[in-house]
XYZ file of C-alpha atoms in Angstrom:
295
model
C 10.164 13.407 -20.730
C 6.552 14.697 -20.549
C 5.877 18.309 -19.460
C 5.700 18.967 -15.732
C 2.009 19.882 -16.012
C 1.066 16.418 -17.260
C 3.533 14.522 -15.078
C 4.233 15.838 -11.587
C 1.478 18.428 -11.843
C -1.109 15.761 -12.594
C 0.176 13.516 -9.821
C 0.086 16.423 -7.356
C -3.579 16.990 -8.176
C -4.215 13.284 -7.688
C -2.581 13.365 -4.255
C -4.623 16.415 -3.223
C -7.866 14.765 -4.338
C -6.887 11.581 -2.496
C -6.231 13.606 0.653
C -9.688 15.153 0.373
C -11.345 11.744 0.040
C -9.256 10.412 2.934
C -10.734 13.137 5.107
C -14.239 12.128 4.072
C -13.395 8.488 4.751
C -12.130 9.361 8.232
C -15.344 11.246 8.976
C -17.425 8.315 7.758
C -15.395 5.919 9.897
C -16.030 8.083 12.964
C -19.759 8.213 12.195
C -19.830 4.444 11.765
C -18.122 3.614 15.056
C -20.249 6.189 16.876
C -23.551 5.043 15.354
C -23.149 1.265 15.403
C -21.261 0.206 18.556
C -23.165 -3.108 18.607
C -22.014 -4.210 15.151
C -20.056 -7.486 15.080
C -16.317 -7.262 15.594
C -15.677 -8.555 12.073
C -17.512 -5.603 10.532
C -15.701 -3.123 12.768
C -12.397 -4.740 11.817
C -13.307 -4.446 8.128
C -13.840 -0.700 8.485
C -10.562 -0.278 10.344
C -8.746 -2.426 7.789
C -9.823 -0.457 4.717
C -9.192 2.864 6.481
C -5.661 1.747 7.364
C -4.983 0.587 3.805
C -6.069 3.945 2.427
C -4.056 5.869 5.007
C -0.861 3.943 4.211
C -1.585 4.431 0.510
C -1.861 8.197 1.060
C 1.448 8.242 2.943
C 3.153 6.400 0.074
C 1.947 8.677 -2.715
C 2.618 11.776 -0.585
C 6.186 10.625 -0.008
C 6.581 10.127 -3.759
C 5.456 13.705 -4.381
C 7.907 14.966 -1.751
C 10.676 13.044 -3.506
C 9.901 14.616 -6.871
C 9.018 18.167 -5.835
C 11.332 18.728 -2.854
C 14.176 16.234 -2.533
C 14.925 16.177 -6.259
C 13.735 19.641 -7.222
C 15.535 20.552 -10.438
C 16.949 17.045 -10.889
C 15.577 16.128 -14.305
C 17.128 12.659 -14.238
C 15.187 11.742 -11.079
C 11.901 12.604 -12.756
C 12.353 9.735 -15.195
C 12.341 7.090 -12.457
C 9.600 5.956 -10.119
C 10.128 5.500 -6.398
C 9.564 2.298 -4.468
C 6.731 4.061 -2.612
C 5.001 4.998 -5.847
C 5.275 1.393 -7.006
C 4.063 -0.079 -3.708
C 0.946 2.089 -3.691
C -0.511 -0.310 -6.278
C -0.481 -3.117 -3.715
C -2.433 -1.182 -1.079
C -4.829 0.254 -3.652
C -5.599 -3.141 -5.181
C -6.147 -4.847 -1.818
C -8.473 -2.068 -0.624
C -10.405 -2.206 -3.891
C -10.791 -5.985 -3.769
C -11.881 -5.892 -0.124
C -14.689 -3.447 -0.902
C -15.706 -5.381 -4.006
C -15.873 -8.534 -1.896
C -18.290 -6.786 0.457
C -20.546 -5.783 -2.425
C -20.299 -9.293 -3.874
C -21.563 -10.599 -0.552
C -24.544 -8.285 -0.955
C -25.141 -9.735 -4.415
C -24.933 -13.244 -2.981
C -27.516 -12.434 -0.305
C -29.794 -10.466 -2.584
C -29.739 -13.179 -5.295
C -30.800 -15.839 -2.794
C -27.268 -17.250 -2.681
C -26.869 -17.700 -6.424
C -23.484 -19.436 -6.489
C -23.030 -19.299 -10.257
C -23.702 -15.579 -10.555
C -21.643 -14.677 -7.509
C -18.860 -17.005 -8.617
C -18.571 -15.356 -12.033
C -18.434 -11.877 -10.502
C -15.928 -13.033 -7.888
C -13.704 -14.504 -10.588
C -13.727 -11.168 -12.402
C -12.782 -9.195 -9.289
C -10.097 -11.710 -8.355
C -8.568 -11.491 -11.822
C -8.327 -7.715 -11.463
C -6.570 -8.122 -8.109
C -4.057 -10.561 -9.608
C -3.411 -8.251 -12.558
C -2.943 -5.303 -10.204
C -0.350 -7.189 -8.169
C 1.376 -8.288 -11.373
C 1.504 -4.668 -12.514
C 3.032 -3.667 -9.182
C 5.718 -6.336 -9.569
C 6.503 -5.176 -13.100
C 6.777 -1.515 -12.127
C 9.066 -2.346 -9.204
C 11.266 -4.365 -11.552
C 11.263 -1.679 -14.267
C 11.572 1.433 -12.063
C 10.941 3.708 -15.076
C 7.912 6.005 -15.156
C 8.272 7.447 -18.648
C 9.114 4.391 -20.730
C 6.524 1.805 -19.865
C 7.284 -1.691 -21.113
C 4.802 -3.139 -23.632
C 3.948 -5.971 -21.234
C 3.136 -3.463 -18.479
C 0.942 -1.502 -20.875
C -1.056 -4.618 -21.679
C -1.457 -5.450 -18.000
C -2.505 -1.871 -17.189
C -5.155 -1.888 -19.903
C -6.414 -5.244 -18.621
C -6.585 -3.891 -15.045
C -8.628 -0.831 -15.988
C -10.873 -2.761 -18.376
C -11.718 -5.610 -16.007
C -12.127 -3.199 -13.092
C -14.698 -1.147 -14.972
C -16.455 -4.287 -16.210
C -16.671 -5.693 -12.668
C -18.217 -2.522 -11.241
C -20.759 -2.137 -14.015
C -21.658 -5.841 -13.836
C -22.319 -5.609 -10.090
C -24.467 -2.513 -10.653
C -26.461 -4.200 -13.428
C -27.082 -7.301 -11.323
C -28.314 -5.237 -8.382
C -30.530 -3.166 -10.690
C -32.053 -6.322 -12.122
C -32.831 -7.848 -8.730
C -34.099 -4.536 -7.391
C -36.555 -4.326 -10.295
C -37.755 -7.892 -9.783
C -38.228 -7.531 -6.036
C -39.133 -3.858 -5.804
C -42.268 -4.329 -3.724
C -40.394 -6.529 -1.280
C -37.767 -3.862 -0.603
C -39.740 -0.621 -0.656
C -38.389 0.399 2.743
C -34.751 -0.407 2.018
C -34.381 0.174 -1.712
C -32.464 3.389 -0.967
C -29.604 1.208 0.296
C -29.433 -0.747 -2.943
C -29.804 2.443 -4.944
C -26.824 3.896 -3.109
C -24.731 0.799 -3.793
C -25.682 0.983 -7.472
C -24.741 4.662 -7.672
C -21.345 4.019 -6.114
C -20.510 1.012 -8.275
C -21.497 2.884 -11.427
C -19.379 5.870 -10.344
C -16.304 3.741 -9.705
C -16.849 1.933 -12.996
C -17.018 5.215 -14.896
C -13.869 6.464 -13.152
C -12.108 3.246 -14.142
C -13.217 3.808 -17.738
C -11.905 7.369 -17.563
C -8.591 6.081 -16.237
C -8.441 3.594 -19.103
C -9.122 6.337 -21.659
C -6.434 8.580 -20.145
C -3.938 5.735 -20.108
C -4.580 4.713 -23.705
C -4.481 8.332 -24.861
C -1.438 9.466 -22.840
C 0.381 6.462 -21.365
C 3.628 8.392 -20.825
C 2.053 11.016 -18.572
C 0.689 10.860 -15.022
C -2.817 11.988 -15.969
C -4.122 8.425 -15.726
C -2.233 7.904 -12.453
C -3.833 11.009 -10.957
C -7.223 9.398 -11.558
C -6.099 5.948 -10.496
C -4.760 6.962 -7.064
C -8.235 8.302 -6.235
C -10.060 5.198 -7.440
C -9.427 3.151 -4.309
C -11.005 5.785 -2.071
C -14.111 5.723 -4.218
C -14.526 2.090 -3.163
C -13.764 2.576 0.516
C -16.023 5.614 0.788
C -18.748 3.625 -0.965
C -18.374 0.849 1.598
C -18.583 3.219 4.572
C -21.485 5.155 3.060
C -23.391 1.905 2.569
C -22.842 0.859 6.174
C -23.794 4.293 7.475
C -26.957 4.312 5.371
C -28.520 2.195 8.108
C -28.952 5.456 10.001
C -31.493 6.440 7.375
C -33.189 3.081 7.803
C -33.696 3.914 11.441
C -35.184 7.275 10.473
C -37.630 5.604 8.104
C -38.950 3.377 10.854
C -41.179 6.118 12.205
C -43.873 5.789 14.850
C -43.686 2.034 15.510
C -46.692 0.491 17.256
C -46.506 -0.031 21.008
C -44.530 -3.090 21.886
C -42.545 -3.249 18.651
C -39.502 -1.255 19.780
C -37.728 -4.445 20.822
C -38.525 -6.033 17.450
C -37.052 -3.075 15.556
C -33.900 -3.083 17.678
C -33.545 -6.824 17.194
C -34.016 -6.424 13.445
C -31.327 -3.763 13.136
C -28.869 -5.836 15.147
C -29.691 -8.929 13.099
C -29.230 -7.037 9.849
C -25.703 -5.986 10.837
C -24.859 -9.529 12.003
C -26.311 -11.280 8.957
C -28.810 -13.354 10.996
C -32.553 -13.036 11.254
C -34.311 -14.401 14.359
C -37.410 -16.523 13.970
C -39.571 -13.771 15.469
C -38.980 -11.648 12.396
C -41.015 -14.069 10.313
C -44.171 -13.569 12.352
C -46.619 -10.677 12.372
C -44.779 -7.332 12.753
C -41.375 -8.937 12.324
C -42.126 -10.357 8.882
C -41.484 -7.067 7.066
C -37.846 -7.103 8.219
C -36.960 -10.408 6.608
C -36.088 -8.848 3.252
C -33.608 -6.412 4.769
C -30.966 -9.035 5.558
C -29.800 -9.390 1.953
C -29.416 -5.651 1.472
C -27.362 -4.291 4.357
C -25.907 -7.173 6.384
């Protein structure tokens, strides 16, 4: 039995950090719905979907903490077993993570001029992490023991953290490479790509930190404290990327007379993933490169 500081104490810190990020996510969701009422229904549903996943995830891990620190206060035997809620949180976390990764993969697909091979390889990596995450959830539900992790579960956990970090860093490297090649084409919108790169690198580094904590102290909850916050790094990255279009509007200063309709059409087309023919003529031509960055 690990010390309380590195078991329940670590998990409590993880829950508090997750609650903080959930508040930020809720604020970002409000800003999104308030700023982009004309976005397609599919994009609005995506935002609502990932917010709901994270909220349910927070309820699950909070209930687990209540079970350990209140319901079974002083019951040492209960501390050696996980709860069904703590096991199920892996499902919601993995689905939220994969959903956000899929969004960023779509950006890679657009930005790489629909490179099927590149996008396919990255998609395969993210899908494998999702499958491993769900397998880990099934194993933990079957084992129901938090302090004596089965060797097979350890191998799956290491694979989850390793592939997750590799996926994030690979996406960041690909975007960096294309941004360098097409820098002049995206001078006005490179801040969006830069933000995506920053977020993917951050989540990749957190996944590496989780892997290091798990390998170093697999029988504690230090790694779990980091892992429960990982999903909200993805969802906040997704919302921050969508909301970055507000900055794009700010950058479009002092448009010439008669181009207001073109700018409005461009912003709507960017969010819908379609570019009207008018954008490829005269003033509209400069908006054509935006579609692969934000839409």
